[in-house]
């Protein structure tokens, strides 16, 4: 019989097949299949861009993602180049529909840092502000929090770290004090940071200063 994983693969490939049929009405079956195969390459690249690490490396020029299509009869590989809408994908940024809750695995430091870098890139391009959907808050209320990073920032009202990093509710464990400093030894901010590390399994701390800081 048909296995569930096979059906999942069919569902994944269906959009490329539909787009190929729409773009080549009346064309021979083999031509439509070739078109669907190439469209699926682009679809897979779009899925790769959902990774904050891959997204950030491509955006910064450290990584290039290319498409290719092989003719199994001849062995010839056609190199398709970069995604035709790569710049648009980079401007838009990866989707924000991932909600992390307490039962999920801790986010590795490199991935967490890339998430902040990608979010800041969305913000400075004017594409931020899509976080904060009601379903996110409901998921966090029921499942608990799993912040990707502790951010120790300044209390200055002009330096709202959640907005600058364009993060969803639940993504950041934010600590703020004038001059982004820690005073008084244990307890207070330091104790809060230790709580996030020990209980919430956060693997990254980012200390964020800012220009025009009145405390510095």
N, C-alpha and C. Protein backbone atom coordinates (compact mmCIF):
# COMPACT_ATOMS: atom_id res chain seq x y z
N UNK A 1 0.80 -1.20 0.00
CA UNK A 1 0.00 0.00 0.00
C UNK A 1 0.84 1.26 0.00
N UNK A 2 0.17 2.40 -0.17
CA UNK A 2 0.86 3.69 -0.17
C UNK A 2 1.17 4.11 1.26
N UNK A 3 2.43 4.45 1.49
CA UNK A 3 2.84 4.87 2.82
C UNK A 3 2.60 6.37 3.00
N UNK A 4 2.44 6.77 4.27
CA UNK A 4 2.16 8.17 4.58
C UNK A 4 3.28 9.09 4.10
N UNK A 5 4.53 8.64 4.24
CA UNK A 5 5.65 9.47 3.80
C UNK A 5 5.65 9.68 2.28
N UNK A 6 5.14 8.66 1.54
CA UNK A 6 5.04 8.80 0.09
C UNK A 6 4.00 9.85 -0.28
N UNK A 7 2.88 9.85 0.44
CA UNK A 7 1.85 10.85 0.20
C UNK A 7 2.36 12.24 0.52
N UNK A 8 3.16 12.37 1.57
CA UNK A 8 3.74 13.67 1.93
C UNK A 8 4.64 14.18 0.82
N UNK A 9 5.40 13.27 0.18
CA UNK A 9 6.28 13.67 -0.93
C UNK A 9 5.46 14.14 -2.12
N UNK A 10 4.36 13.43 -2.40
CA UNK A 10 3.49 13.83 -3.51
C UNK A 10 2.92 15.23 -3.27
N UNK A 11 2.47 15.47 -2.04
CA UNK A 11 1.93 16.78 -1.70
C UNK A 11 2.97 17.88 -1.86
N UNK A 12 4.23 17.54 -1.55
CA UNK A 12 5.31 18.51 -1.67
C UNK A 12 5.59 18.86 -3.13
N UNK A 13 5.43 17.89 -4.03
CA UNK A 13 5.75 18.09 -5.44
C UNK A 13 4.59 18.63 -6.26
N UNK A 14 3.38 18.55 -5.71
CA UNK A 14 2.19 18.95 -6.46
C UNK A 14 2.23 20.40 -6.96
N UNK A 15 2.64 21.39 -6.14
CA UNK A 15 2.65 22.78 -6.63
C UNK A 15 3.49 22.97 -7.89
N UNK A 16 4.67 22.33 -7.95
CA UNK A 16 5.52 22.44 -9.14
C UNK A 16 4.83 21.82 -10.35
N UNK A 17 4.17 20.68 -10.15
CA UNK A 17 3.47 20.03 -11.26
C UNK A 17 2.32 20.89 -11.76
N UNK A 18 1.57 21.48 -10.85
CA UNK A 18 0.44 22.34 -11.26
C UNK A 18 0.94 23.56 -12.03
N UNK A 19 2.02 24.19 -11.52
CA UNK A 19 2.56 25.37 -12.19
C UNK A 19 3.08 25.03 -13.58
N UNK A 20 3.67 23.85 -13.72
CA UNK A 20 4.17 23.42 -15.03
C UNK A 20 3.01 23.23 -16.01
N UNK A 21 1.95 22.62 -15.55
CA UNK A 21 0.78 22.41 -16.42
C UNK A 21 0.15 23.74 -16.84
N UNK A 22 0.09 24.69 -15.91
CA UNK A 22 -0.50 25.99 -16.23
C UNK A 22 0.36 26.77 -17.21
N UNK A 23 1.68 26.65 -17.08
CA UNK A 23 2.57 27.42 -17.94
C UNK A 23 2.79 26.80 -19.30
N UNK A 24 2.43 25.52 -19.47
CA UNK A 24 2.67 24.82 -20.74
C UNK A 24 1.43 24.04 -21.17
N UNK A 25 0.30 24.70 -21.31
CA UNK A 25 -0.93 23.96 -21.68
C UNK A 25 -0.79 23.32 -23.06
N UNK A 26 -1.17 22.05 -23.15
CA UNK A 26 -1.12 21.35 -24.43
C UNK A 26 0.25 20.84 -24.82
N UNK A 27 1.25 21.03 -24.00
CA UNK A 27 2.61 20.58 -24.32
C UNK A 27 2.75 19.07 -24.09
N UNK A 28 3.73 18.44 -24.74
CA UNK A 28 3.96 17.01 -24.52
C UNK A 28 4.26 16.70 -23.06
N UNK A 29 3.88 15.50 -22.64
CA UNK A 29 4.00 15.11 -21.24
C UNK A 29 5.44 15.23 -20.75
N UNK A 30 6.41 14.78 -21.57
CA UNK A 30 7.80 14.81 -21.11
C UNK A 30 8.30 16.24 -20.91
N UNK A 31 7.82 17.16 -21.74
CA UNK A 31 8.22 18.56 -21.60
C UNK A 31 7.65 19.16 -20.31
N UNK A 32 6.40 18.80 -20.02
CA UNK A 32 5.77 19.28 -18.79
C UNK A 32 6.51 18.73 -17.57
N UNK A 33 6.92 17.46 -17.64
CA UNK A 33 7.65 16.85 -16.52
C UNK A 33 9.00 17.54 -16.31
N UNK A 34 9.68 17.87 -17.42
CA UNK A 34 10.95 18.58 -17.29
C UNK A 34 10.74 19.94 -16.63
N UNK A 35 9.69 20.63 -17.06
CA UNK A 35 9.39 21.94 -16.49
C UNK A 35 9.08 21.81 -15.00
N UNK A 36 8.30 20.79 -14.63
CA UNK A 36 7.96 20.58 -13.23
C UNK A 36 9.22 20.28 -12.41
N UNK A 37 10.13 19.50 -12.99
CA UNK A 37 11.37 19.17 -12.28
C UNK A 37 12.20 20.40 -11.99
N UNK A 38 12.28 21.32 -12.95
CA UNK A 38 13.05 22.55 -12.75
C UNK A 38 12.36 23.48 -11.75
N UNK A 39 11.04 23.56 -11.83
CA UNK A 39 10.32 24.37 -10.86
C UNK A 39 10.49 23.83 -9.45
N UNK A 40 10.59 22.50 -9.34
CA UNK A 40 10.78 21.90 -8.03
C UNK A 40 12.16 22.24 -7.46
N UNK A 41 13.16 22.42 -8.34
CA UNK A 41 14.47 22.86 -7.88
C UNK A 41 14.35 24.22 -7.20
N UNK A 42 13.61 25.13 -7.84
CA UNK A 42 13.43 26.47 -7.24
C UNK A 42 12.67 26.38 -5.93
N UNK A 43 11.67 25.48 -5.88
CA UNK A 43 10.89 25.32 -4.66
C UNK A 43 11.77 24.82 -3.51
N UNK A 44 12.69 23.91 -3.82
CA UNK A 44 13.59 23.39 -2.79
C UNK A 44 14.54 24.47 -2.29
N UNK A 45 15.01 25.31 -3.21
CA UNK A 45 15.88 26.42 -2.80
C UNK A 45 15.11 27.37 -1.88
N UNK A 46 13.84 27.62 -2.18
CA UNK A 46 13.04 28.46 -1.31
C UNK A 46 12.92 27.85 0.08
N UNK A 47 12.82 26.53 0.15
CA UNK A 47 12.77 25.86 1.44
C UNK A 47 14.09 26.00 2.19
N UNK A 48 15.21 25.93 1.45
CA UNK A 48 16.51 26.12 2.09
C UNK A 48 16.63 27.50 2.72
N UNK A 49 16.03 28.49 2.07
CA UNK A 49 16.11 29.86 2.56
C UNK A 49 15.34 30.07 3.86
N UNK A 50 14.54 29.06 4.26
CA UNK A 50 13.83 29.17 5.52
C UNK A 50 14.76 28.97 6.71
N UNK A 51 15.95 28.42 6.46
CA UNK A 51 16.94 28.27 7.52
C UNK A 51 17.61 29.62 7.77
N UNK A 52 17.55 30.14 9.00
CA UNK A 52 18.22 31.43 9.28
C UNK A 52 19.70 31.41 8.95
N UNK A 53 20.37 30.26 9.21
CA UNK A 53 21.80 30.16 8.94
C UNK A 53 22.08 30.28 7.44
N UNK A 54 21.37 29.51 6.64
CA UNK A 54 21.56 29.56 5.18
C UNK A 54 21.18 30.93 4.65
N UNK A 55 20.05 31.45 5.13
CA UNK A 55 19.60 32.77 4.67
C UNK A 55 20.65 33.84 4.93
N UNK A 56 21.17 33.85 6.15
CA UNK A 56 22.14 34.88 6.51
C UNK A 56 23.44 34.73 5.73
N UNK A 57 23.89 33.51 5.50
CA UNK A 57 25.12 33.29 4.74
C UNK A 57 24.97 33.71 3.28
N UNK A 58 23.80 33.46 2.70
CA UNK A 58 23.56 33.90 1.32
C UNK A 58 23.49 35.42 1.26
N UNK A 59 22.75 36.02 2.20
CA UNK A 59 22.58 37.47 2.20
C UNK A 59 23.90 38.20 2.38
N UNK A 60 24.82 37.61 3.14
CA UNK A 60 26.11 38.26 3.39
C UNK A 60 27.18 37.88 2.38
N UNK A 61 26.83 37.01 1.43
CA UNK A 61 27.78 36.63 0.39
C UNK A 61 28.71 35.49 0.76
N UNK A 62 28.52 34.88 1.95
CA UNK A 62 29.38 33.78 2.36
C UNK A 62 28.99 32.46 1.71
N UNK A 63 27.78 32.40 1.15
CA UNK A 63 27.27 31.16 0.57
C UNK A 63 26.49 31.47 -0.70
N UNK A 64 26.64 30.63 -1.71
CA UNK A 64 25.87 30.74 -2.95
C UNK A 64 25.06 29.46 -3.12
N UNK A 65 23.80 29.60 -3.46
CA UNK A 65 22.94 28.46 -3.73
C UNK A 65 22.57 28.47 -5.21
N UNK A 66 22.90 27.39 -5.92
CA UNK A 66 22.67 27.28 -7.35
C UNK A 66 21.74 26.12 -7.64
N UNK A 67 20.95 26.25 -8.69
CA UNK A 67 20.11 25.16 -9.15
C UNK A 67 20.78 24.40 -10.29
N UNK A 68 20.46 23.12 -10.40
CA UNK A 68 20.98 22.29 -11.50
C UNK A 68 19.94 21.23 -11.85
N UNK A 69 19.99 20.76 -13.12
CA UNK A 69 19.01 19.77 -13.58
C UNK A 69 19.73 18.78 -14.48
N UNK A 70 19.66 17.51 -14.14
CA UNK A 70 20.43 16.47 -14.83
C UNK A 70 19.55 15.65 -15.77
N UNK A 71 20.04 15.40 -16.98
CA UNK A 71 19.40 14.49 -17.93
C UNK A 71 19.97 13.10 -17.69
N UNK A 72 19.18 12.21 -17.12
CA UNK A 72 19.69 10.89 -16.74
C UNK A 72 20.01 10.03 -17.95
N UNK A 73 19.48 10.37 -19.12
CA UNK A 73 19.78 9.59 -20.33
C UNK A 73 21.19 9.88 -20.84
N UNK A 74 21.61 11.11 -20.76
CA UNK A 74 22.92 11.51 -21.29
C UNK A 74 23.94 11.80 -20.19
N UNK A 75 23.47 12.05 -18.96
CA UNK A 75 24.36 12.43 -17.89
C UNK A 75 24.73 13.90 -17.89
N UNK A 76 24.18 14.66 -18.83
CA UNK A 76 24.51 16.08 -18.92
C UNK A 76 23.75 16.86 -17.85
N UNK A 77 24.47 17.75 -17.18
CA UNK A 77 23.87 18.58 -16.14
C UNK A 77 23.71 20.00 -16.66
N UNK A 78 22.50 20.52 -16.56
CA UNK A 78 22.22 21.91 -16.91
C UNK A 78 22.25 22.74 -15.63
N UNK A 79 23.16 23.70 -15.57
CA UNK A 79 23.21 24.57 -14.40
C UNK A 79 22.24 25.73 -14.59
N UNK A 80 21.32 25.85 -13.64
CA UNK A 80 20.23 26.82 -13.76
C UNK A 80 20.56 28.17 -13.15
N UNK A 81 21.64 28.24 -12.38
CA UNK A 81 22.01 29.50 -11.73
C UNK A 81 21.29 29.70 -10.41
N UNK A 82 21.33 30.92 -9.93
CA UNK A 82 20.66 31.25 -8.68
C UNK A 82 19.15 31.34 -8.89
N UNK A 83 18.40 31.28 -7.80
CA UNK A 83 16.94 31.40 -7.88
C UNK A 83 16.59 32.71 -8.60
N UNK A 84 15.71 32.65 -9.60
CA UNK A 84 15.39 33.88 -10.35
C UNK A 84 14.81 35.01 -9.50
N UNK A 85 14.27 34.66 -8.35
CA UNK A 85 13.72 35.69 -7.45
C UNK A 85 14.52 35.76 -6.16
N UNK A 86 15.82 35.47 -6.23
CA UNK A 86 16.62 35.41 -5.01
C UNK A 86 16.62 36.74 -4.25
N UNK A 87 16.80 37.84 -4.95
CA UNK A 87 16.84 39.12 -4.27
C UNK A 87 15.54 39.42 -3.56
N UNK A 88 14.43 39.06 -4.19
CA UNK A 88 13.12 39.25 -3.56
C UNK A 88 12.99 38.39 -2.31
N UNK A 89 13.51 37.16 -2.37
CA UNK A 89 13.48 36.27 -1.20
C UNK A 89 14.33 36.84 -0.07
N UNK A 90 15.47 37.42 -0.42
CA UNK A 90 16.35 38.00 0.60
C UNK A 90 15.73 39.25 1.22
N UNK A 91 15.04 40.04 0.39
CA UNK A 91 14.39 41.24 0.92
C UNK A 91 13.25 40.87 1.87
N UNK A 92 12.54 39.81 1.53
CA UNK A 92 11.40 39.38 2.33
C UNK A 92 11.83 38.74 3.63
N UNK A 93 12.88 37.93 3.58
CA UNK A 93 13.35 37.23 4.77
C UNK A 93 12.62 35.93 4.97
N UNK A 94 13.15 35.06 5.82
CA UNK A 94 12.51 33.77 6.08
C UNK A 94 11.19 33.95 6.80
N UNK A 95 10.29 32.98 6.70
CA UNK A 95 8.97 33.11 7.32
C UNK A 95 9.06 33.17 8.83
N UNK A 96 8.05 33.81 9.44
CA UNK A 96 8.03 33.98 10.89
C UNK A 96 7.03 33.06 11.58
N UNK A 97 6.59 32.00 10.86
CA UNK A 97 5.49 31.20 11.40
C UNK A 97 5.96 30.07 12.32
N UNK A 98 7.25 30.02 12.66
CA UNK A 98 7.74 29.01 13.59
C UNK A 98 7.56 29.51 15.02
N UNK A 99 6.81 28.76 15.79
CA UNK A 99 6.59 29.11 17.19
C UNK A 99 7.32 28.10 18.05
N UNK A 100 8.30 28.54 18.80
CA UNK A 100 9.05 27.63 19.66
C UNK A 100 8.40 27.60 21.04
N UNK A 101 8.16 26.40 21.54
CA UNK A 101 7.60 26.25 22.88
C UNK A 101 8.56 25.43 23.73
N UNK A 102 8.27 25.31 25.01
CA UNK A 102 9.21 24.74 25.98
C UNK A 102 9.60 23.31 25.65
N UNK A 103 8.74 22.54 25.00
CA UNK A 103 9.05 21.14 24.72
C UNK A 103 9.96 20.95 23.52
N UNK A 104 10.24 22.02 22.75
CA UNK A 104 11.13 21.92 21.60
C UNK A 104 12.59 21.82 22.05
N UNK A 105 13.44 21.39 21.12
CA UNK A 105 14.88 21.30 21.42
C UNK A 105 15.47 22.70 21.52
N UNK A 106 16.47 22.90 22.38
CA UNK A 106 17.13 24.22 22.47
C UNK A 106 17.70 24.63 21.12
N UNK A 107 17.70 25.92 20.85
CA UNK A 107 18.21 26.44 19.58
C UNK A 107 19.72 26.63 19.69
N UNK A 108 20.52 26.05 18.78
CA UNK A 108 21.98 26.21 18.84
C UNK A 108 22.38 27.68 18.74
N UNK A 109 23.49 28.07 19.37
CA UNK A 109 23.90 29.48 19.38
C UNK A 109 24.05 30.10 17.99
N UNK A 110 24.65 29.37 17.04
CA UNK A 110 24.86 29.93 15.70
C UNK A 110 23.52 30.22 15.02
N UNK A 111 22.59 29.28 15.13
CA UNK A 111 21.26 29.50 14.53
C UNK A 111 20.54 30.65 15.21
N UNK A 112 20.68 30.75 16.52
CA UNK A 112 20.03 31.84 17.25
C UNK A 112 20.57 33.19 16.81
N UNK A 113 21.90 33.28 16.70
CA UNK A 113 22.51 34.55 16.29
C UNK A 113 22.10 34.91 14.86
N UNK A 114 22.02 33.92 13.99
CA UNK A 114 21.58 34.18 12.62
C UNK A 114 20.13 34.68 12.58
N UNK A 115 19.29 34.15 13.47
CA UNK A 115 17.90 34.61 13.54
C UNK A 115 17.83 36.10 13.87
N UNK A 116 18.68 36.54 14.80
CA UNK A 116 18.71 37.96 15.16
C UNK A 116 19.23 38.80 14.00
N UNK A 117 20.28 38.32 13.33
CA UNK A 117 20.85 39.07 12.20
C UNK A 117 19.85 39.19 11.07
N UNK A 118 19.14 38.11 10.78
CA UNK A 118 18.14 38.13 9.71
C UNK A 118 16.98 39.06 10.09
N UNK A 119 16.56 39.01 11.35
CA UNK A 119 15.48 39.89 11.80
C UNK A 119 15.87 41.35 11.68
N UNK A 120 17.10 41.67 12.07
CA UNK A 120 17.56 43.06 11.95
C UNK A 120 17.61 43.49 10.49
N UNK A 121 17.99 42.57 9.61
CA UNK A 121 18.02 42.90 8.18
C UNK A 121 16.61 43.20 7.67
N UNK A 122 15.61 42.43 8.15
CA UNK A 122 14.22 42.72 7.77
C UNK A 122 13.83 44.11 8.24
N UNK A 123 14.24 44.44 9.48
CA UNK A 123 13.85 45.74 10.05
C UNK A 123 14.43 46.90 9.24
N UNK A 124 15.74 46.84 8.94
CA UNK A 124 16.36 47.99 8.26
C UNK A 124 15.90 48.10 6.81
N UNK A 125 15.35 47.00 6.25
CA UNK A 125 14.80 47.06 4.90
C UNK A 125 13.34 47.49 4.89
N UNK A 126 12.78 47.73 6.09
CA UNK A 126 11.38 48.15 6.17
C UNK A 126 10.39 47.02 6.04
N UNK A 127 10.87 45.76 6.21
CA UNK A 127 9.98 44.61 6.05
C UNK A 127 9.67 43.93 7.38
N UNK A 128 9.92 44.61 8.50
CA UNK A 128 9.65 44.02 9.80
C UNK A 128 8.23 44.30 10.26
N UNK A 129 7.97 43.90 11.50
CA UNK A 129 6.68 44.22 12.10
C UNK A 129 5.59 43.22 11.87
N UNK A 130 5.93 42.00 11.39
CA UNK A 130 4.90 41.00 11.13
C UNK A 130 4.76 40.00 12.27
N UNK A 131 5.58 40.16 13.31
CA UNK A 131 5.52 39.27 14.45
C UNK A 131 4.37 39.68 15.36
N UNK A 132 3.94 38.81 16.24
CA UNK A 132 2.92 39.19 17.22
C UNK A 132 1.51 38.76 16.87
N UNK A 133 1.37 37.73 16.02
CA UNK A 133 0.04 37.23 15.73
C UNK A 133 -0.55 36.57 16.97
N UNK A 134 -1.87 36.61 17.05
CA UNK A 134 -2.54 36.08 18.23
C UNK A 134 -2.24 34.60 18.44
N UNK A 135 -2.09 33.83 17.33
CA UNK A 135 -1.87 32.39 17.49
C UNK A 135 -0.53 32.12 18.16
N UNK A 136 0.44 33.02 17.98
CA UNK A 136 1.74 32.85 18.63
C UNK A 136 1.57 32.96 20.14
N UNK A 137 0.87 33.98 20.58
CA UNK A 137 0.66 34.19 22.01
C UNK A 137 -0.11 33.03 22.63
N UNK A 138 -1.09 32.50 21.92
CA UNK A 138 -1.87 31.38 22.43
C UNK A 138 -1.00 30.13 22.55
N UNK A 139 -0.14 29.90 21.56
CA UNK A 139 0.75 28.74 21.61
C UNK A 139 1.72 28.84 22.77
N UNK A 140 2.23 30.04 23.01
CA UNK A 140 3.17 30.23 24.11
C UNK A 140 2.49 30.07 25.46
N UNK A 141 1.25 30.54 25.55
CA UNK A 141 0.51 30.43 26.81
C UNK A 141 0.26 28.96 27.16
N UNK A 142 0.04 28.14 26.13
CA UNK A 142 -0.25 26.73 26.38
C UNK A 142 0.99 25.86 26.46
N UNK A 143 2.05 26.24 25.73
CA UNK A 143 3.21 25.36 25.63
C UNK A 143 4.45 25.83 26.35
N UNK A 144 4.43 27.03 26.90
CA UNK A 144 5.63 27.55 27.56
C UNK A 144 6.58 28.19 26.58
N UNK A 145 7.62 28.84 27.09
CA UNK A 145 8.53 29.61 26.25
C UNK A 145 9.86 28.90 26.03
N UNK A 146 10.50 29.18 24.89
CA UNK A 146 11.82 28.67 24.58
C UNK A 146 12.58 29.75 23.80
N UNK A 147 12.99 30.83 24.48
CA UNK A 147 13.64 31.93 23.78
C UNK A 147 14.96 31.50 23.15
N UNK A 148 15.24 32.02 21.95
CA UNK A 148 16.48 31.67 21.25
C UNK A 148 17.67 32.41 21.83
N UNK A 149 17.44 33.54 22.47
CA UNK A 149 18.55 34.34 22.97
C UNK A 149 18.13 35.19 24.15
N UNK A 150 19.07 35.40 25.06
CA UNK A 150 18.95 36.45 26.07
C UNK A 150 19.53 37.71 25.45
N UNK A 151 18.82 38.81 25.52
CA UNK A 151 19.35 40.08 25.03
C UNK A 151 19.39 41.05 26.20
N UNK A 152 20.60 41.46 26.56
CA UNK A 152 20.78 42.46 27.61
C UNK A 152 20.97 43.81 26.91
N UNK A 153 19.96 44.66 27.00
CA UNK A 153 20.00 45.93 26.30
C UNK A 153 19.81 47.11 27.24
N UNK A 154 19.87 48.29 26.68
CA UNK A 154 19.71 49.51 27.46
C UNK A 154 18.22 49.80 27.66
N UNK A 155 17.91 50.46 28.77
CA UNK A 155 16.53 50.82 29.07
C UNK A 155 16.05 52.02 28.25
N UNK A 156 16.94 52.64 27.48
CA UNK A 156 16.58 53.80 26.65
C UNK A 156 15.37 53.46 25.77
N UNK A 157 14.37 54.32 25.79
CA UNK A 157 13.13 54.05 25.04
C UNK A 157 13.33 54.05 23.53
N UNK A 158 14.48 54.55 23.08
CA UNK A 158 14.75 54.58 21.63
C UNK A 158 15.44 53.31 21.15
N UNK A 159 15.66 52.36 22.05
CA UNK A 159 16.39 51.15 21.67
C UNK A 159 15.59 49.88 22.00
N UNK A 160 14.43 49.71 21.38
CA UNK A 160 13.59 48.53 21.66
C UNK A 160 14.11 47.30 20.92
N UNK A 161 14.77 46.39 21.63
CA UNK A 161 15.46 45.29 20.96
C UNK A 161 14.51 44.36 20.20
N UNK A 162 13.31 44.14 20.72
CA UNK A 162 12.39 43.25 20.01
C UNK A 162 12.07 43.77 18.62
N UNK A 163 11.97 45.09 18.48
CA UNK A 163 11.67 45.69 17.18
C UNK A 163 12.89 45.66 16.29
N UNK A 164 14.06 46.01 16.82
CA UNK A 164 15.27 46.03 16.00
C UNK A 164 15.62 44.66 15.45
N UNK A 165 15.34 43.61 16.23
CA UNK A 165 15.64 42.26 15.77
C UNK A 165 14.42 41.60 15.12
N UNK A 166 13.29 42.29 15.11
CA UNK A 166 12.06 41.81 14.47
C UNK A 166 11.73 40.38 14.89
N UNK A 167 11.68 40.14 16.17
CA UNK A 167 11.42 38.81 16.70
C UNK A 167 9.96 38.67 17.15
N UNK A 168 9.49 37.44 17.13
CA UNK A 168 8.15 37.15 17.61
C UNK A 168 8.13 37.12 19.14
N UNK A 169 6.94 37.25 19.74
CA UNK A 169 6.83 36.99 21.17
C UNK A 169 7.34 35.58 21.47
N UNK A 170 8.11 35.45 22.54
CA UNK A 170 8.66 34.15 22.90
C UNK A 170 10.05 33.89 22.36
N UNK A 171 10.54 34.71 21.43
CA UNK A 171 11.86 34.47 20.82
C UNK A 171 13.00 35.02 21.66
N UNK A 172 12.78 36.13 22.36
CA UNK A 172 13.85 36.77 23.11
C UNK A 172 13.51 36.86 24.59
N UNK A 173 14.51 36.63 25.43
CA UNK A 173 14.39 36.86 26.86
C UNK A 173 15.11 38.18 27.12
N UNK A 174 14.35 39.25 27.25
CA UNK A 174 14.92 40.60 27.23
C UNK A 174 15.15 41.12 28.65
N UNK A 175 16.37 41.60 28.87
CA UNK A 175 16.75 42.26 30.12
C UNK A 175 17.24 43.65 29.77
N UNK A 176 16.71 44.69 30.43
CA UNK A 176 17.08 46.06 30.08
C UNK A 176 17.40 46.87 31.33
N UNK A 177 18.48 47.62 31.23
CA UNK A 177 18.88 48.52 32.31
C UNK A 177 19.67 49.67 31.70
N UNK A 178 19.71 50.81 32.37
CA UNK A 178 20.41 51.97 31.83
C UNK A 178 21.87 51.62 31.55
N UNK A 179 22.30 51.89 30.33
CA UNK A 179 23.68 51.62 29.94
C UNK A 179 23.98 50.15 29.73
N UNK A 180 22.95 49.31 29.62
CA UNK A 180 23.08 47.85 29.49
C UNK A 180 24.19 47.30 30.40
N UNK A 181 24.09 47.66 31.69
CA UNK A 181 25.08 47.22 32.69
C UNK A 181 24.42 46.33 33.72
N UNK A 182 25.26 45.59 34.46
CA UNK A 182 24.79 44.75 35.56
C UNK A 182 25.44 45.24 36.83
N UNK A 183 24.63 45.57 37.82
CA UNK A 183 25.15 46.06 39.09
C UNK A 183 24.67 45.15 40.22
N UNK A 184 25.44 45.17 41.30
CA UNK A 184 24.96 44.51 42.52
C UNK A 184 25.21 43.02 42.61
N UNK A 185 26.02 42.47 41.72
CA UNK A 185 26.34 41.04 41.81
C UNK A 185 25.14 40.16 41.52
N UNK A 186 24.94 39.11 42.33
CA UNK A 186 23.88 38.15 42.06
C UNK A 186 22.49 38.73 42.34
N UNK A 187 21.51 38.11 41.73
CA UNK A 187 20.15 38.61 41.83
C UNK A 187 19.87 39.58 40.70
N UNK A 188 18.66 40.06 40.62
CA UNK A 188 18.31 41.03 39.60
C UNK A 188 18.53 40.50 38.20
N UNK A 189 19.21 41.31 37.36
CA UNK A 189 19.43 40.94 35.97
C UNK A 189 20.26 39.68 35.84
N UNK A 190 21.29 39.56 36.66
CA UNK A 190 22.16 38.39 36.58
C UNK A 190 21.38 37.11 36.90
N UNK A 191 20.56 37.19 37.93
CA UNK A 191 19.74 36.04 38.28
C UNK A 191 18.74 35.69 37.19
N UNK A 192 18.20 36.72 36.55
CA UNK A 192 17.26 36.48 35.45
C UNK A 192 17.95 35.78 34.28
N UNK A 193 19.18 36.22 33.98
CA UNK A 193 19.94 35.57 32.91
C UNK A 193 20.21 34.11 33.25
N UNK A 194 20.59 33.86 34.50
CA UNK A 194 20.86 32.48 34.92
C UNK A 194 19.60 31.62 34.83
N UNK A 195 18.46 32.21 35.13
CA UNK A 195 17.19 31.48 35.01
C UNK A 195 16.94 31.06 33.56
N UNK A 196 17.15 32.00 32.63
CA UNK A 196 16.92 31.69 31.22
C UNK A 196 17.85 30.59 30.73
N UNK A 197 19.09 30.60 31.23
CA UNK A 197 20.07 29.59 30.82
C UNK A 197 19.73 28.22 31.42
N UNK A 198 19.44 28.21 32.72
CA UNK A 198 19.24 26.94 33.42
C UNK A 198 17.87 26.33 33.17
N UNK A 199 16.83 27.16 33.15
CA UNK A 199 15.45 26.64 33.08
C UNK A 199 14.91 26.67 31.65
N UNK A 200 15.16 27.76 30.93
CA UNK A 200 14.60 27.91 29.58
C UNK A 200 15.53 27.39 28.49
N UNK A 201 16.72 26.93 28.86
CA UNK A 201 17.68 26.28 27.95
C UNK A 201 18.21 27.21 26.86
N UNK A 202 18.26 28.50 27.14
CA UNK A 202 18.76 29.46 26.16
C UNK A 202 20.28 29.32 26.02
N UNK A 203 20.75 29.33 24.77
CA UNK A 203 22.17 29.05 24.48
C UNK A 203 22.95 30.27 24.02
N UNK A 204 22.34 31.43 23.97
CA UNK A 204 23.03 32.62 23.45
C UNK A 204 22.69 33.84 24.30
N UNK A 205 23.70 34.65 24.59
CA UNK A 205 23.50 35.95 25.22
C UNK A 205 24.06 37.02 24.29
N UNK A 206 23.27 38.04 24.00
CA UNK A 206 23.72 39.17 23.19
C UNK A 206 23.60 40.43 24.04
N UNK A 207 24.72 41.08 24.31
CA UNK A 207 24.72 42.35 25.04
C UNK A 207 24.68 43.46 23.99
N UNK A 208 23.64 44.28 24.02
CA UNK A 208 23.41 45.25 22.95
C UNK A 208 23.47 46.68 23.48
N UNK A 209 24.52 47.41 23.09
CA UNK A 209 24.60 48.84 23.36
C UNK A 209 23.98 49.62 22.22
N UNK A 210 24.03 50.96 22.28
CA UNK A 210 23.45 51.75 21.21
C UNK A 210 24.09 53.14 21.17
N UNK A 211 23.92 53.80 20.04
CA UNK A 211 24.43 55.16 19.90
C UNK A 211 23.58 56.14 20.72
N UNK A 212 24.15 57.28 21.03
CA UNK A 212 23.46 58.36 21.76
C UNK A 212 22.96 57.90 23.12
N UNK A 213 23.69 56.99 23.74
CA UNK A 213 23.29 56.48 25.05
C UNK A 213 23.62 57.50 26.13
N UNK A 214 22.61 57.95 26.85
CA UNK A 214 22.81 58.97 27.88
C UNK A 214 23.57 58.46 29.08
N UNK A 215 23.59 57.13 29.28
CA UNK A 215 24.25 56.56 30.44
C UNK A 215 25.76 56.35 30.22
N UNK A 216 26.17 56.36 28.97
CA UNK A 216 27.59 56.08 28.65
C UNK A 216 28.37 57.36 28.52
